mmCIF file of C-alpha atoms (C1' of nucleotides) in Angstrom:
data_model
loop_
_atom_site.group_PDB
_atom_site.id
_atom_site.type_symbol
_atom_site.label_atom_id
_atom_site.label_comp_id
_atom_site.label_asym_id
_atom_site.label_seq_id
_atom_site.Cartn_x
_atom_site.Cartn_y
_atom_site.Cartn_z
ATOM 1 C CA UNK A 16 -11.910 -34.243 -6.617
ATOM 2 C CA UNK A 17 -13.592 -35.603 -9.743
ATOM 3 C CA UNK A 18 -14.125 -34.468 -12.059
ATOM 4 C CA UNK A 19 -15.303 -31.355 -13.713
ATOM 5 C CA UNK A 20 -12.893 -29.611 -14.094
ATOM 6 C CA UNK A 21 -10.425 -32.169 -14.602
ATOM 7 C CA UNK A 22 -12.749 -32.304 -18.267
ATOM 8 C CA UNK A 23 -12.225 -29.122 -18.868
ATOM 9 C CA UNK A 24 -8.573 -30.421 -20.359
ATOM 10 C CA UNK A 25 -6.924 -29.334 -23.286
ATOM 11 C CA UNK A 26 -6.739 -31.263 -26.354
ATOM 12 C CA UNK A 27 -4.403 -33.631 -26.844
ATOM 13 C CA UNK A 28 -2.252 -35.806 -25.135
ATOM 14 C CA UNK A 29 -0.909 -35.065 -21.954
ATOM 15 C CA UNK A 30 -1.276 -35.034 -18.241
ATOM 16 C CA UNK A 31 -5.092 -33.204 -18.542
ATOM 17 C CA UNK A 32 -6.276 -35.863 -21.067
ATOM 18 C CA UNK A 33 -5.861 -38.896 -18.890
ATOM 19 C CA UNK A 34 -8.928 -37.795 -16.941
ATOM 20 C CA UNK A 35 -11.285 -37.335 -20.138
ATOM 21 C CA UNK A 36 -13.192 -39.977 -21.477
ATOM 22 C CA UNK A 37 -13.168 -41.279 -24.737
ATOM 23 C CA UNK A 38 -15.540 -39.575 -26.510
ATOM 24 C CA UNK A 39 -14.902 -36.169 -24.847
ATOM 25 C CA UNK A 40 -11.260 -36.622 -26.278
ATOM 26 C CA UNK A 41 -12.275 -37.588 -29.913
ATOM 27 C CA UNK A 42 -13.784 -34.178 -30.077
ATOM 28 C CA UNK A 43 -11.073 -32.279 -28.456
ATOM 29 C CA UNK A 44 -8.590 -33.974 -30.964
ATOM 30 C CA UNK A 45 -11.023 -32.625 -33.963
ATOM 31 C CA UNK A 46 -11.203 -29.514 -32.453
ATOM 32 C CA UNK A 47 -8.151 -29.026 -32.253
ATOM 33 C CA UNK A 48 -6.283 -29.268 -34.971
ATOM 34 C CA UNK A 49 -8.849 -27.723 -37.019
ATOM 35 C CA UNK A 50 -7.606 -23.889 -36.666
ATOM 36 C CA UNK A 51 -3.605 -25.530 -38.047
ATOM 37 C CA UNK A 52 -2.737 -24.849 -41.679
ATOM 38 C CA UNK A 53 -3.192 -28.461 -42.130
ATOM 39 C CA UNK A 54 -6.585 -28.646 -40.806
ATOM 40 C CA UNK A 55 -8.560 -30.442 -43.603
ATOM 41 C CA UNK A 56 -6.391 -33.625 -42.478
ATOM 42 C CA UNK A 57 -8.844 -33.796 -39.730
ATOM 43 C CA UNK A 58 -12.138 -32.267 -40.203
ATOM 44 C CA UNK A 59 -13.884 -35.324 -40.841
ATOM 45 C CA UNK A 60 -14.280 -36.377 -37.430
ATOM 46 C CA UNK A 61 -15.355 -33.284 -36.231
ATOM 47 C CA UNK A 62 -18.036 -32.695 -33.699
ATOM 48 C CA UNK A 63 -16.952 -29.944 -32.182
ATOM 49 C CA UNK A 64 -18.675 -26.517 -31.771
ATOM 50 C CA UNK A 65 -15.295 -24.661 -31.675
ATOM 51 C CA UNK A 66 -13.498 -23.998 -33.927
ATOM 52 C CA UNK A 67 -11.006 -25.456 -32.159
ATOM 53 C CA UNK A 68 -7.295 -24.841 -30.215
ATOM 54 C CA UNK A 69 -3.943 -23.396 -31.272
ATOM 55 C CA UNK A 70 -2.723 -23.735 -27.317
ATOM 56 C CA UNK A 71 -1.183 -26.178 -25.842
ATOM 57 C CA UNK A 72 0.178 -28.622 -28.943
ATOM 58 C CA UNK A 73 3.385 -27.692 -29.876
ATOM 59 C CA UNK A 74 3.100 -27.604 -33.524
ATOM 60 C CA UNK A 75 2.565 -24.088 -34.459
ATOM 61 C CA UNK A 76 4.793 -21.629 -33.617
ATOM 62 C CA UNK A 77 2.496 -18.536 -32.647
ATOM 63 C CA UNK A 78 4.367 -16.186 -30.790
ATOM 64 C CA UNK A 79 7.527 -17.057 -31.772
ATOM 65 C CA UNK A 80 10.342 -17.287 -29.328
ATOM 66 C CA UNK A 81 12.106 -20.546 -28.364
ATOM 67 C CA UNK A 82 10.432 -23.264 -29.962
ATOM 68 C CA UNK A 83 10.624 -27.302 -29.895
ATOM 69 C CA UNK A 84 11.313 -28.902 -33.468
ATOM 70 C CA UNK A 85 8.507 -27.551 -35.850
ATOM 71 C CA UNK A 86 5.294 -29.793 -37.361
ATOM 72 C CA UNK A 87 6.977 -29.158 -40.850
ATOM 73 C CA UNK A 88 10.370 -29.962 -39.772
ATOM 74 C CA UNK A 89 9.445 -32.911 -38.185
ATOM 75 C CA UNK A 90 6.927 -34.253 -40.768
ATOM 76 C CA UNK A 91 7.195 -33.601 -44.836
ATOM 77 C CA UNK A 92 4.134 -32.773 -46.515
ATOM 78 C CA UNK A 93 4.210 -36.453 -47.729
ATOM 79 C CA UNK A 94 3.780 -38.072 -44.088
ATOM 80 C CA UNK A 95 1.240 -40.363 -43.524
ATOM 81 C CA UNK A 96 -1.814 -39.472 -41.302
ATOM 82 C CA UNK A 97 -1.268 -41.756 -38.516
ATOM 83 C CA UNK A 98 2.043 -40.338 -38.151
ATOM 84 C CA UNK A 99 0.694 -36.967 -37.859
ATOM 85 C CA UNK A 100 -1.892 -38.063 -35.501
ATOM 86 C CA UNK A 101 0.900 -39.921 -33.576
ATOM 87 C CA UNK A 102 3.048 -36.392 -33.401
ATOM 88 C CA UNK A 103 -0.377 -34.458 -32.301
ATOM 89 C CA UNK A 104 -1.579 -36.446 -29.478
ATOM 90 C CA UNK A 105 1.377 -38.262 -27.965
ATOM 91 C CA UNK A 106 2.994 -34.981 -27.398
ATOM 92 C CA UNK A 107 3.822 -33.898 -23.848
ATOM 93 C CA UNK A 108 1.767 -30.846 -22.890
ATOM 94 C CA UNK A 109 2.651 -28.060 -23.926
ATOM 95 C CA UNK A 110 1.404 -24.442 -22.929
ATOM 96 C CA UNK A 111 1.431 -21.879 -25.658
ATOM 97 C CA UNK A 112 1.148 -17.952 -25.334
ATOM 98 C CA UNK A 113 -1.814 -16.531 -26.966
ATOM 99 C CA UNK A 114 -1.318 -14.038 -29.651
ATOM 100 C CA UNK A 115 -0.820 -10.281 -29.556
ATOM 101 C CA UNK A 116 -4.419 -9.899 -31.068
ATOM 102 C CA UNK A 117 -6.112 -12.477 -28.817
ATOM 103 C CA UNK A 118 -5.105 -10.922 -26.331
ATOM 104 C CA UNK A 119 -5.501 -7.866 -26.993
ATOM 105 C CA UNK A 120 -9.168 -8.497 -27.993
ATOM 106 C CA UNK A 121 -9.387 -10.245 -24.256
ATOM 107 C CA UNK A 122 -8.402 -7.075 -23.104
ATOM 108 C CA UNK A 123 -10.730 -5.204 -24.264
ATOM 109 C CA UNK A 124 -13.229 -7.547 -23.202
ATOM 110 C CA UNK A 125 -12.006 -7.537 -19.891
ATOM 111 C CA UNK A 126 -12.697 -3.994 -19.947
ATOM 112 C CA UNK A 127 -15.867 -4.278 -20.795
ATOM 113 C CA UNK A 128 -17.169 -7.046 -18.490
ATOM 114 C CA UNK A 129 -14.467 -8.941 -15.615
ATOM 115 C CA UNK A 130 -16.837 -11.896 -15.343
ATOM 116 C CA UNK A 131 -17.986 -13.792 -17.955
ATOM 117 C CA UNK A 132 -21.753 -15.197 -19.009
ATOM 118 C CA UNK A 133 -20.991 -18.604 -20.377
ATOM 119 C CA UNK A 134 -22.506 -17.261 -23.698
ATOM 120 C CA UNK A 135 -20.025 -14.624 -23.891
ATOM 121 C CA UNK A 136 -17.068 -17.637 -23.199
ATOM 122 C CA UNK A 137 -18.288 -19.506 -25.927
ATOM 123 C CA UNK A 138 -18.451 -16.773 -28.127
ATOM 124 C CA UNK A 139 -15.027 -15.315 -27.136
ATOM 125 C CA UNK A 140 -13.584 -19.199 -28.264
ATOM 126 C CA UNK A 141 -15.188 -19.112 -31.497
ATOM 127 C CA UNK A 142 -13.842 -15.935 -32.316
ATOM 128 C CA UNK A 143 -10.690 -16.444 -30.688
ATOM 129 C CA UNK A 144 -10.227 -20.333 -31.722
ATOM 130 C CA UNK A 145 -9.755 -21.152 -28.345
ATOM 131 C CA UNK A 146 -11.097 -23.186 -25.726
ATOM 132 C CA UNK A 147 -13.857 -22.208 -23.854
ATOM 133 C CA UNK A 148 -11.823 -23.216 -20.526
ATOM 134 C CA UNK A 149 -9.301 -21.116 -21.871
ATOM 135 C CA UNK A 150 -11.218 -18.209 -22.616
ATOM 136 C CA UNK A 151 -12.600 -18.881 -18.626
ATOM 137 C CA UNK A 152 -8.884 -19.419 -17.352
ATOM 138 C CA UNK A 153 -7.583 -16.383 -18.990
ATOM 139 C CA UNK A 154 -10.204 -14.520 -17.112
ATOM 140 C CA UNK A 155 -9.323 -15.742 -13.841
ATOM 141 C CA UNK A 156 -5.911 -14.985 -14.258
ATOM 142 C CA UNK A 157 -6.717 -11.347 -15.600
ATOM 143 C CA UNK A 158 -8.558 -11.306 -12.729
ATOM 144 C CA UNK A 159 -5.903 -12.292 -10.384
ATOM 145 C CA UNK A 160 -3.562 -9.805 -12.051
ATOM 146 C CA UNK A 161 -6.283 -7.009 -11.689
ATOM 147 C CA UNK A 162 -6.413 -7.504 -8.151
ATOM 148 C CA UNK A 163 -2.716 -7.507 -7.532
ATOM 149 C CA UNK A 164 -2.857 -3.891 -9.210
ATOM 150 C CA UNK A 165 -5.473 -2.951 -7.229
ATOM 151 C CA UNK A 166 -3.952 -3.971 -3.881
ATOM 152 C CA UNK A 167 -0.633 -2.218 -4.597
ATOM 153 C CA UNK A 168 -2.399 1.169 -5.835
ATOM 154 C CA UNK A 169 -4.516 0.930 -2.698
ATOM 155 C CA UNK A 170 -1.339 0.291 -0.866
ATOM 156 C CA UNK A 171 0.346 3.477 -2.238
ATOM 157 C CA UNK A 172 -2.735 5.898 -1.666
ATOM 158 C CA UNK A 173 -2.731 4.814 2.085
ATOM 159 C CA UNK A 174 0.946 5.320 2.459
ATOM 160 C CA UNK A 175 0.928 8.917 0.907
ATOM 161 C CA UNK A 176 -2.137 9.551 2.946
ATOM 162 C CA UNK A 177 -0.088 7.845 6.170
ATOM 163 C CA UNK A 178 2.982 10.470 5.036
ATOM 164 C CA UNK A 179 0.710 13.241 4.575
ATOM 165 C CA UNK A 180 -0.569 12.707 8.254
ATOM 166 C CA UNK A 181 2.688 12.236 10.016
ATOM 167 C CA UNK A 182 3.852 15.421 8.681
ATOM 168 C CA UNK A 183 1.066 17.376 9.925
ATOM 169 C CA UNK A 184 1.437 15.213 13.345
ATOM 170 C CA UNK A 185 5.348 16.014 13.279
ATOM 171 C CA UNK A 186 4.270 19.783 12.634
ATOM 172 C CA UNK A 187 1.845 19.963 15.155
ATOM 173 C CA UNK A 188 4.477 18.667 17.547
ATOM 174 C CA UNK A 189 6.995 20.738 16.661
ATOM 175 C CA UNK A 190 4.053 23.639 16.991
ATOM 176 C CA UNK A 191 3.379 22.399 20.418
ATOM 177 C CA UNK A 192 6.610 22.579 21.856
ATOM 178 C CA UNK A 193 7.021 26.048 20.215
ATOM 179 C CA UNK A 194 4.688 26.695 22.739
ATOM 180 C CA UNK A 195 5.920 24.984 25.384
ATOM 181 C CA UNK A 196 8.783 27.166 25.382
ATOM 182 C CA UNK A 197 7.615 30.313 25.032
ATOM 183 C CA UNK A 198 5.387 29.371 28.091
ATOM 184 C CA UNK A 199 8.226 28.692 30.341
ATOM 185 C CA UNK A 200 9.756 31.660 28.861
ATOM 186 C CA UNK A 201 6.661 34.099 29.747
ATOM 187 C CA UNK A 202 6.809 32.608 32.795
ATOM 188 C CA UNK A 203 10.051 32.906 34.023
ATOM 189 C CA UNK A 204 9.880 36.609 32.998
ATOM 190 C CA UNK A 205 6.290 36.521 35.323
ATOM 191 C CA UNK A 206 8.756 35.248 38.368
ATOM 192 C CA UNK A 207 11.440 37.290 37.529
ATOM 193 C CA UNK A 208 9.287 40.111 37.660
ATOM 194 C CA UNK A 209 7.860 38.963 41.336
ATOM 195 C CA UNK A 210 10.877 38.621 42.496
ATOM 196 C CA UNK A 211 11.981 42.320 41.556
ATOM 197 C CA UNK A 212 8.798 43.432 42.621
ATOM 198 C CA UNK A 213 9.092 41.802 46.152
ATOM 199 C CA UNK A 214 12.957 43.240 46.466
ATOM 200 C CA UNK A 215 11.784 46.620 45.464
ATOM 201 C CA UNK A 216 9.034 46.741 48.103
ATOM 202 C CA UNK A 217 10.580 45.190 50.937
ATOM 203 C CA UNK A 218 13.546 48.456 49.894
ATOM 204 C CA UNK A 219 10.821 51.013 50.151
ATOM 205 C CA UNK A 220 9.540 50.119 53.724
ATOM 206 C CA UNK A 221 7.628 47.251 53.586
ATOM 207 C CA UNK A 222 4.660 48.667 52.070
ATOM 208 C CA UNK A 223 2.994 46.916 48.874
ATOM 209 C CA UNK A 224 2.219 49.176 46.201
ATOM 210 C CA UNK A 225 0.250 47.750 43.138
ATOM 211 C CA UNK A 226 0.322 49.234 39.470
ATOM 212 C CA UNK A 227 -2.910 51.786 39.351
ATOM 213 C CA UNK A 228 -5.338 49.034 37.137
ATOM 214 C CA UNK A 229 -5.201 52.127 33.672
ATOM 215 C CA UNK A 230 -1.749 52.084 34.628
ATOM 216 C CA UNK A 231 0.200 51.792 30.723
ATOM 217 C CA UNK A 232 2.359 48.566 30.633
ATOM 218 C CA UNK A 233 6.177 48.561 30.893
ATOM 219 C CA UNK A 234 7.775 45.764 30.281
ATOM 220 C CA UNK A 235 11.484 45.305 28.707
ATOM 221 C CA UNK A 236 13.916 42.608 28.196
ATOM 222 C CA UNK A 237 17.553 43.312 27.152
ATOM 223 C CA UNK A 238 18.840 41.291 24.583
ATOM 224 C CA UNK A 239 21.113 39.682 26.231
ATOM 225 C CA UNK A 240 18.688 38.682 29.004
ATOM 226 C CA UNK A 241 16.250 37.374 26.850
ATOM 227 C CA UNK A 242 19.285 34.782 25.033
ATOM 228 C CA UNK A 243 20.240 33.703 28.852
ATOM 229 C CA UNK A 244 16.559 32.769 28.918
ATOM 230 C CA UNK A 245 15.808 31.054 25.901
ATOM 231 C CA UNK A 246 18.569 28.843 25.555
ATOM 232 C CA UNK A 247 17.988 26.121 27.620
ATOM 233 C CA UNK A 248 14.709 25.611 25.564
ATOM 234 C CA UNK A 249 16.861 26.235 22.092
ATOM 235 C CA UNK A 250 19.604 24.060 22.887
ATOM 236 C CA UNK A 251 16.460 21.048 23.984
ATOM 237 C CA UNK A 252 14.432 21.204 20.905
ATOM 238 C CA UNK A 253 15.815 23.890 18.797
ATOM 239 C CA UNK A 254 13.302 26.409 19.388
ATOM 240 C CA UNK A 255 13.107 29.470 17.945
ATOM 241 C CA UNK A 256 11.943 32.234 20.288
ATOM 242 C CA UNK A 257 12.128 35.232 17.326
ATOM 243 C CA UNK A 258 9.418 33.628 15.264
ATOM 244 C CA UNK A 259 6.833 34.394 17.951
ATOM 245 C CA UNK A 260 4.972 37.519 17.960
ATOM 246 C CA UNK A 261 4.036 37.181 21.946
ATOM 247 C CA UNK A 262 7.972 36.956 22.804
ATOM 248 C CA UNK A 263 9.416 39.780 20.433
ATOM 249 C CA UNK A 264 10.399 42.505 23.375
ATOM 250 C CA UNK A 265 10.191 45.169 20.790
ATOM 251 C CA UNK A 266 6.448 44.234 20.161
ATOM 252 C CA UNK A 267 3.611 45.480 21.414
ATOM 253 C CA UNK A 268 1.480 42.331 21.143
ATOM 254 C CA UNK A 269 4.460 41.179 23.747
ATOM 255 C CA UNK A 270 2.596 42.719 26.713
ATOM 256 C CA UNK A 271 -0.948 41.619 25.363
ATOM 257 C CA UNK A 272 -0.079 38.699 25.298
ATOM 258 C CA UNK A 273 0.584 38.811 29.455
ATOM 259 C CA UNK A 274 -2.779 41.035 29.799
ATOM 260 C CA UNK A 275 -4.743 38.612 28.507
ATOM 261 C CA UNK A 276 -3.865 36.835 31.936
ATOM 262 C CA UNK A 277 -5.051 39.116 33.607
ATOM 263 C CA UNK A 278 -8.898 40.143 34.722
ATOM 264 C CA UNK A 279 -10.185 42.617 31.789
ATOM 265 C CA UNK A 280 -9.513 46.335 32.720
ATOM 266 C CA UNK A 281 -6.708 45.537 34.253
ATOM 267 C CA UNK A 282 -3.283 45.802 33.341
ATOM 268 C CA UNK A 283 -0.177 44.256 34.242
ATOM 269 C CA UNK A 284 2.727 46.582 36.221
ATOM 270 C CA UNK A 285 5.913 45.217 35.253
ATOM 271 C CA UNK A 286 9.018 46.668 36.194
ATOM 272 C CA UNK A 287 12.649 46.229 34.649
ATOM 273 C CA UNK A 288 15.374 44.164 36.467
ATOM 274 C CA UNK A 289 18.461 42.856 36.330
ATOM 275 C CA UNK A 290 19.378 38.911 36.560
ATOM 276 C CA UNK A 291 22.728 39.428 38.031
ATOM 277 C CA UNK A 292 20.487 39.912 41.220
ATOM 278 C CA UNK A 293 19.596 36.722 41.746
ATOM 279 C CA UNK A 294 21.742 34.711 44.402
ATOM 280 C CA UNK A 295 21.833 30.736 43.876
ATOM 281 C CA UNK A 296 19.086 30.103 46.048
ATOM 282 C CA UNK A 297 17.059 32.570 44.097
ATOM 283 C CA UNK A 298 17.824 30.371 40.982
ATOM 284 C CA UNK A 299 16.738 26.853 42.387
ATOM 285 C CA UNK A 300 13.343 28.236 43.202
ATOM 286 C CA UNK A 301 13.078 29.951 40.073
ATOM 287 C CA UNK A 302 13.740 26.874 38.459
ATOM 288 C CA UNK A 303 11.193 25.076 40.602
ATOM 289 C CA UNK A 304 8.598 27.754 39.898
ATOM 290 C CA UNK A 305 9.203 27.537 36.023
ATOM 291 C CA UNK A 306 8.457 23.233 36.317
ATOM 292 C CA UNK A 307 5.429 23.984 37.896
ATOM 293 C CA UNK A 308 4.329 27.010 35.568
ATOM 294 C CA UNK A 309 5.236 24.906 32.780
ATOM 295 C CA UNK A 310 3.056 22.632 33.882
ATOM 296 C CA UNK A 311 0.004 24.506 34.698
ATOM 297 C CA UNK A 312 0.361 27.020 31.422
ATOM 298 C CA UNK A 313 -0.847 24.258 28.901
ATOM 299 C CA UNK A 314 -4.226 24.260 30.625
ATOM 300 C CA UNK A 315 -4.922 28.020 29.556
ATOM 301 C CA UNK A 316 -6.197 27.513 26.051
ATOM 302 C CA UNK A 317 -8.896 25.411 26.867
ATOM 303 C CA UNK A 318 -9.384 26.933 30.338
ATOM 304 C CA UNK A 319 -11.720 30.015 30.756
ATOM 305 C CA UNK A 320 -10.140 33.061 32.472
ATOM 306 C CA UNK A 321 -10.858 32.283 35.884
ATOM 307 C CA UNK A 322 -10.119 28.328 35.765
ATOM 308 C CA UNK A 323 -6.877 29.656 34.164
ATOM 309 C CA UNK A 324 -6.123 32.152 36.803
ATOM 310 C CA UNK A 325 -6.937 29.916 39.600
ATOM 311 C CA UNK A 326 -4.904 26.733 37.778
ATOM 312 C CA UNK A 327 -1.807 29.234 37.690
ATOM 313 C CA UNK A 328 -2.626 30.385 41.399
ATOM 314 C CA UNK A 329 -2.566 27.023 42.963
ATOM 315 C CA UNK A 330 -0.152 25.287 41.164
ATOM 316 C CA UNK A 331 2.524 27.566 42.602
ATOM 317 C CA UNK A 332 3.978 27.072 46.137
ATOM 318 C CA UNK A 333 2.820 28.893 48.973
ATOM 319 C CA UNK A 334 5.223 31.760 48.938
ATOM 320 C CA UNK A 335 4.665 32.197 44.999
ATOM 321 C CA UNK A 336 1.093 32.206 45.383
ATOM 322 C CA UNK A 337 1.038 34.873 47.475
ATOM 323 C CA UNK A 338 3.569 36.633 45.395
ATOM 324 C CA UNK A 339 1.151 36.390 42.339
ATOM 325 C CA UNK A 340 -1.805 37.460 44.474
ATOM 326 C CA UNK A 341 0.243 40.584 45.082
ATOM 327 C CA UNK A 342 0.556 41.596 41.427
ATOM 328 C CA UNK A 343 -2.074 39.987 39.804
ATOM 329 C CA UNK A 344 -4.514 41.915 41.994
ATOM 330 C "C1'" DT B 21 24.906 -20.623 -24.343
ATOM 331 C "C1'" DT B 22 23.410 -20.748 -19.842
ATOM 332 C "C1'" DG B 23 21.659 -19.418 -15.487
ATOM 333 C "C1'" DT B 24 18.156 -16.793 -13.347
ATOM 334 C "C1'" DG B 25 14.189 -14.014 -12.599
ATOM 335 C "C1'" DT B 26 9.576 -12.790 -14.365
ATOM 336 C "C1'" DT B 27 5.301 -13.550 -16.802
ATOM 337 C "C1'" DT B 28 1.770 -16.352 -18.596
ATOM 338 C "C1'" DT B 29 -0.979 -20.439 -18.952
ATOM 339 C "C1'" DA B 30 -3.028 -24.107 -16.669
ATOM 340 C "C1'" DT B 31 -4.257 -27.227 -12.665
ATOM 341 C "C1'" DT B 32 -5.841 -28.325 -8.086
ATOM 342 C "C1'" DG B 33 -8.570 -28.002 -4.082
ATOM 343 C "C1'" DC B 34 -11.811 -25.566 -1.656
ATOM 344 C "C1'" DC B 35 -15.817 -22.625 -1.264
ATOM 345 C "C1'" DT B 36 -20.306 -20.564 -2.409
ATOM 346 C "C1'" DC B 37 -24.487 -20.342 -4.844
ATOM 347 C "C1'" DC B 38 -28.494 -22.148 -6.981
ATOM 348 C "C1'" DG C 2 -24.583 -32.075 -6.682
ATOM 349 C "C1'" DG C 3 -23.027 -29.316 -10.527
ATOM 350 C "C1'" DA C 4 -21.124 -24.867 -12.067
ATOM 351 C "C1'" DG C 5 -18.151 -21.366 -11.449
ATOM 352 C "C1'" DG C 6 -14.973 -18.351 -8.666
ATOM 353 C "C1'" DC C 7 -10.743 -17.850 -6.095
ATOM 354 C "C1'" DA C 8 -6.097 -18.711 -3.916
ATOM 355 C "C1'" DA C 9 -2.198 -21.251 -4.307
ATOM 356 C "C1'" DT C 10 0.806 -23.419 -7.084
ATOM 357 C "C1'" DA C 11 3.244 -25.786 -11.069
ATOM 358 C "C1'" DA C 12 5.427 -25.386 -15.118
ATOM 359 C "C1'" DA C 13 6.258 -23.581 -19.751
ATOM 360 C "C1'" DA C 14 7.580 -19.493 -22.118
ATOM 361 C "C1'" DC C 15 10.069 -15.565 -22.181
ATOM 362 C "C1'" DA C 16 13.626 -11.810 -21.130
ATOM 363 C "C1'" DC C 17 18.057 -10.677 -20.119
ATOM 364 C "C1'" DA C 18 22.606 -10.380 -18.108
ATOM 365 C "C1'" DA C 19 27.082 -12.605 -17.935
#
DNA sequence: TTGTGTTTTATTGCCTCC
DNA sequence: GGAGGCAATAAAACACAA
């Protein structure tokens, strides 16, 4: 690539001279020694519209820090000119920081306006005693810097929003298999219930006898029952059955909460049993009733009353089906 | 003093716009 | 085609621990 910017160079010797013509370099020289101490060595020459630059040469120690052998320790005040000249512009590059104040007057430039009009550049190097091209490449790396700010605050915004997100996905989880559980609690009570309710019937002669529909509800768990119950689901995902209003025995929303299964003015007829009951047979299909209520029960809350009823109806086996029919009706 | 990591200054090559 | 911006990179300057 030519060329342009390969002009753009600094002054003085160096790898970015060798691509700048003669003339081009004559002025740079000028320019640049003229903001040095010793500056009225060179001003004769000058063409320059800067006031020149204090970068790059070696000569001035601006920032201080670790320097190369100083102009004055190098050359006495009684050294001839071409000697000086030689020490200017055979010099290796050499990058120099800018000053505390230049920069901070960049900065609040850069504040101002991130891009620069090439009238502003120029008039940024004349008040700075720069380079135009450094003025321009100071800029670009400001820029640069900017945007590597930018990225990482964007990057920290989207990972507290990510964190704020997973721990309202992580509650909602943890919400939904709250509810899971208390569903295949509610519903093994439901079976346990049937089952009672079938033994009790079959004891009183066969005939089926249905709680009146303003019948009051009953419904009671013993303590003990109710820990036999929950803590399959406890020891699985640490579930808490006493936080829920709908499973406290001793509440009365407890036997809302099973009414609201049911068809409105009616009322569900419970009765009391005891667990010890239950042969090993009666267990396995208890358990296979509870997989298939837990299953079905998820659908309520989005299900009207009768796609609820008939969800819970069907999903049961035959015998259970017709066991719910009995009390549900 | 020296080795090492970080920051700053500057260059290069490519791209877009006019 | 020139001017200017940007990403990538080099290299000097700087900071700091050992």
């Amino acid at each position: 690539m030519a060329e342009k910017k390969r002009m753009y160079g600094v002054c003085g010797g160096g790898i970015a001279a060798s691509n700048m013509d003669s003339d081009f370099l004559q002025n740079q020289r000028a320019s640049c020694v003229l903001s040095h101490p010793r500056d009225s060595f060179f001003t004769s020459s000058s063409s320059s519209s800067y006031l020149g630059s204090r970068s790059i040469l070696s000569f001035d120690g601006i920032t201080g820090g670790k320097k190369s052998k100083s102009f004055y320790q190098s050359f006495g005040q009684e050294e001839n000119l071409e000697e000086l000249e030689e020490y200017y512009f055979l010099q290796p590059e050499k990058k120099r920081r800018l000053t505390a104040d230049q920069v901070l007057f960049l900065e609040k430039n850069f504040e101002d306006v991130n891009k620069l009009e090439p009238e502003k550049k120029a008039e940024l190097a004349k008040e700075l005693g720069l380079q135009p091209r450094q003025i321009a490449v100071w800029f670009q790396n400001r820029r640069a810097r900017w945007k590597t700010k930018q990225l990482e605050k964007d990057y920290e915004a989207l990972q507290a929003s990510y964190n704020s997100l997973k721990a309202d996905y992580d509650n909602l989880l943890k919400e939904k298999d709250n509810l899971k559980a208390e569903v295949v609690y509610i519903t093994e009570k439901l079976l346990l219930n049937e089952k009672e309710n079938t033994n009790s019937t079959l004891s009183h002669g066969g005939s089926l006898t249905a709680a009146p529909s303003n019948a009051s509800v009953t419904y009671s768990v013993s303590e003990d029952e109710s820990s036999k119950v929950s803590a399959p689901a406890q020891k699985q995902e640490d579930v808490s059955y006493g936080t829920s209003d709908v499973l406290d025995s001793d509440s009365p929303h407890h036997t809302e909460a099973f009414s609201s299964l049911l068809p409105p003015g009616d009322s569900l007829y419970i009765f009391e049993h005891d667990q010890s009951d239950l042969s090993q047979d009666e267990e396995d299909d208890r358990s296979r009733n509870l997989e298939s209520a837990a299953y079905i029960f998820p659908k309520l809350e989005d299900a009207d009353y009768c796609n609820a009823q008939s969800s819970f109806y069907y999903g049961l086996p035959d015998e259970d089906q017709a066991a719910f029919g009995f009390w549900l009706y």
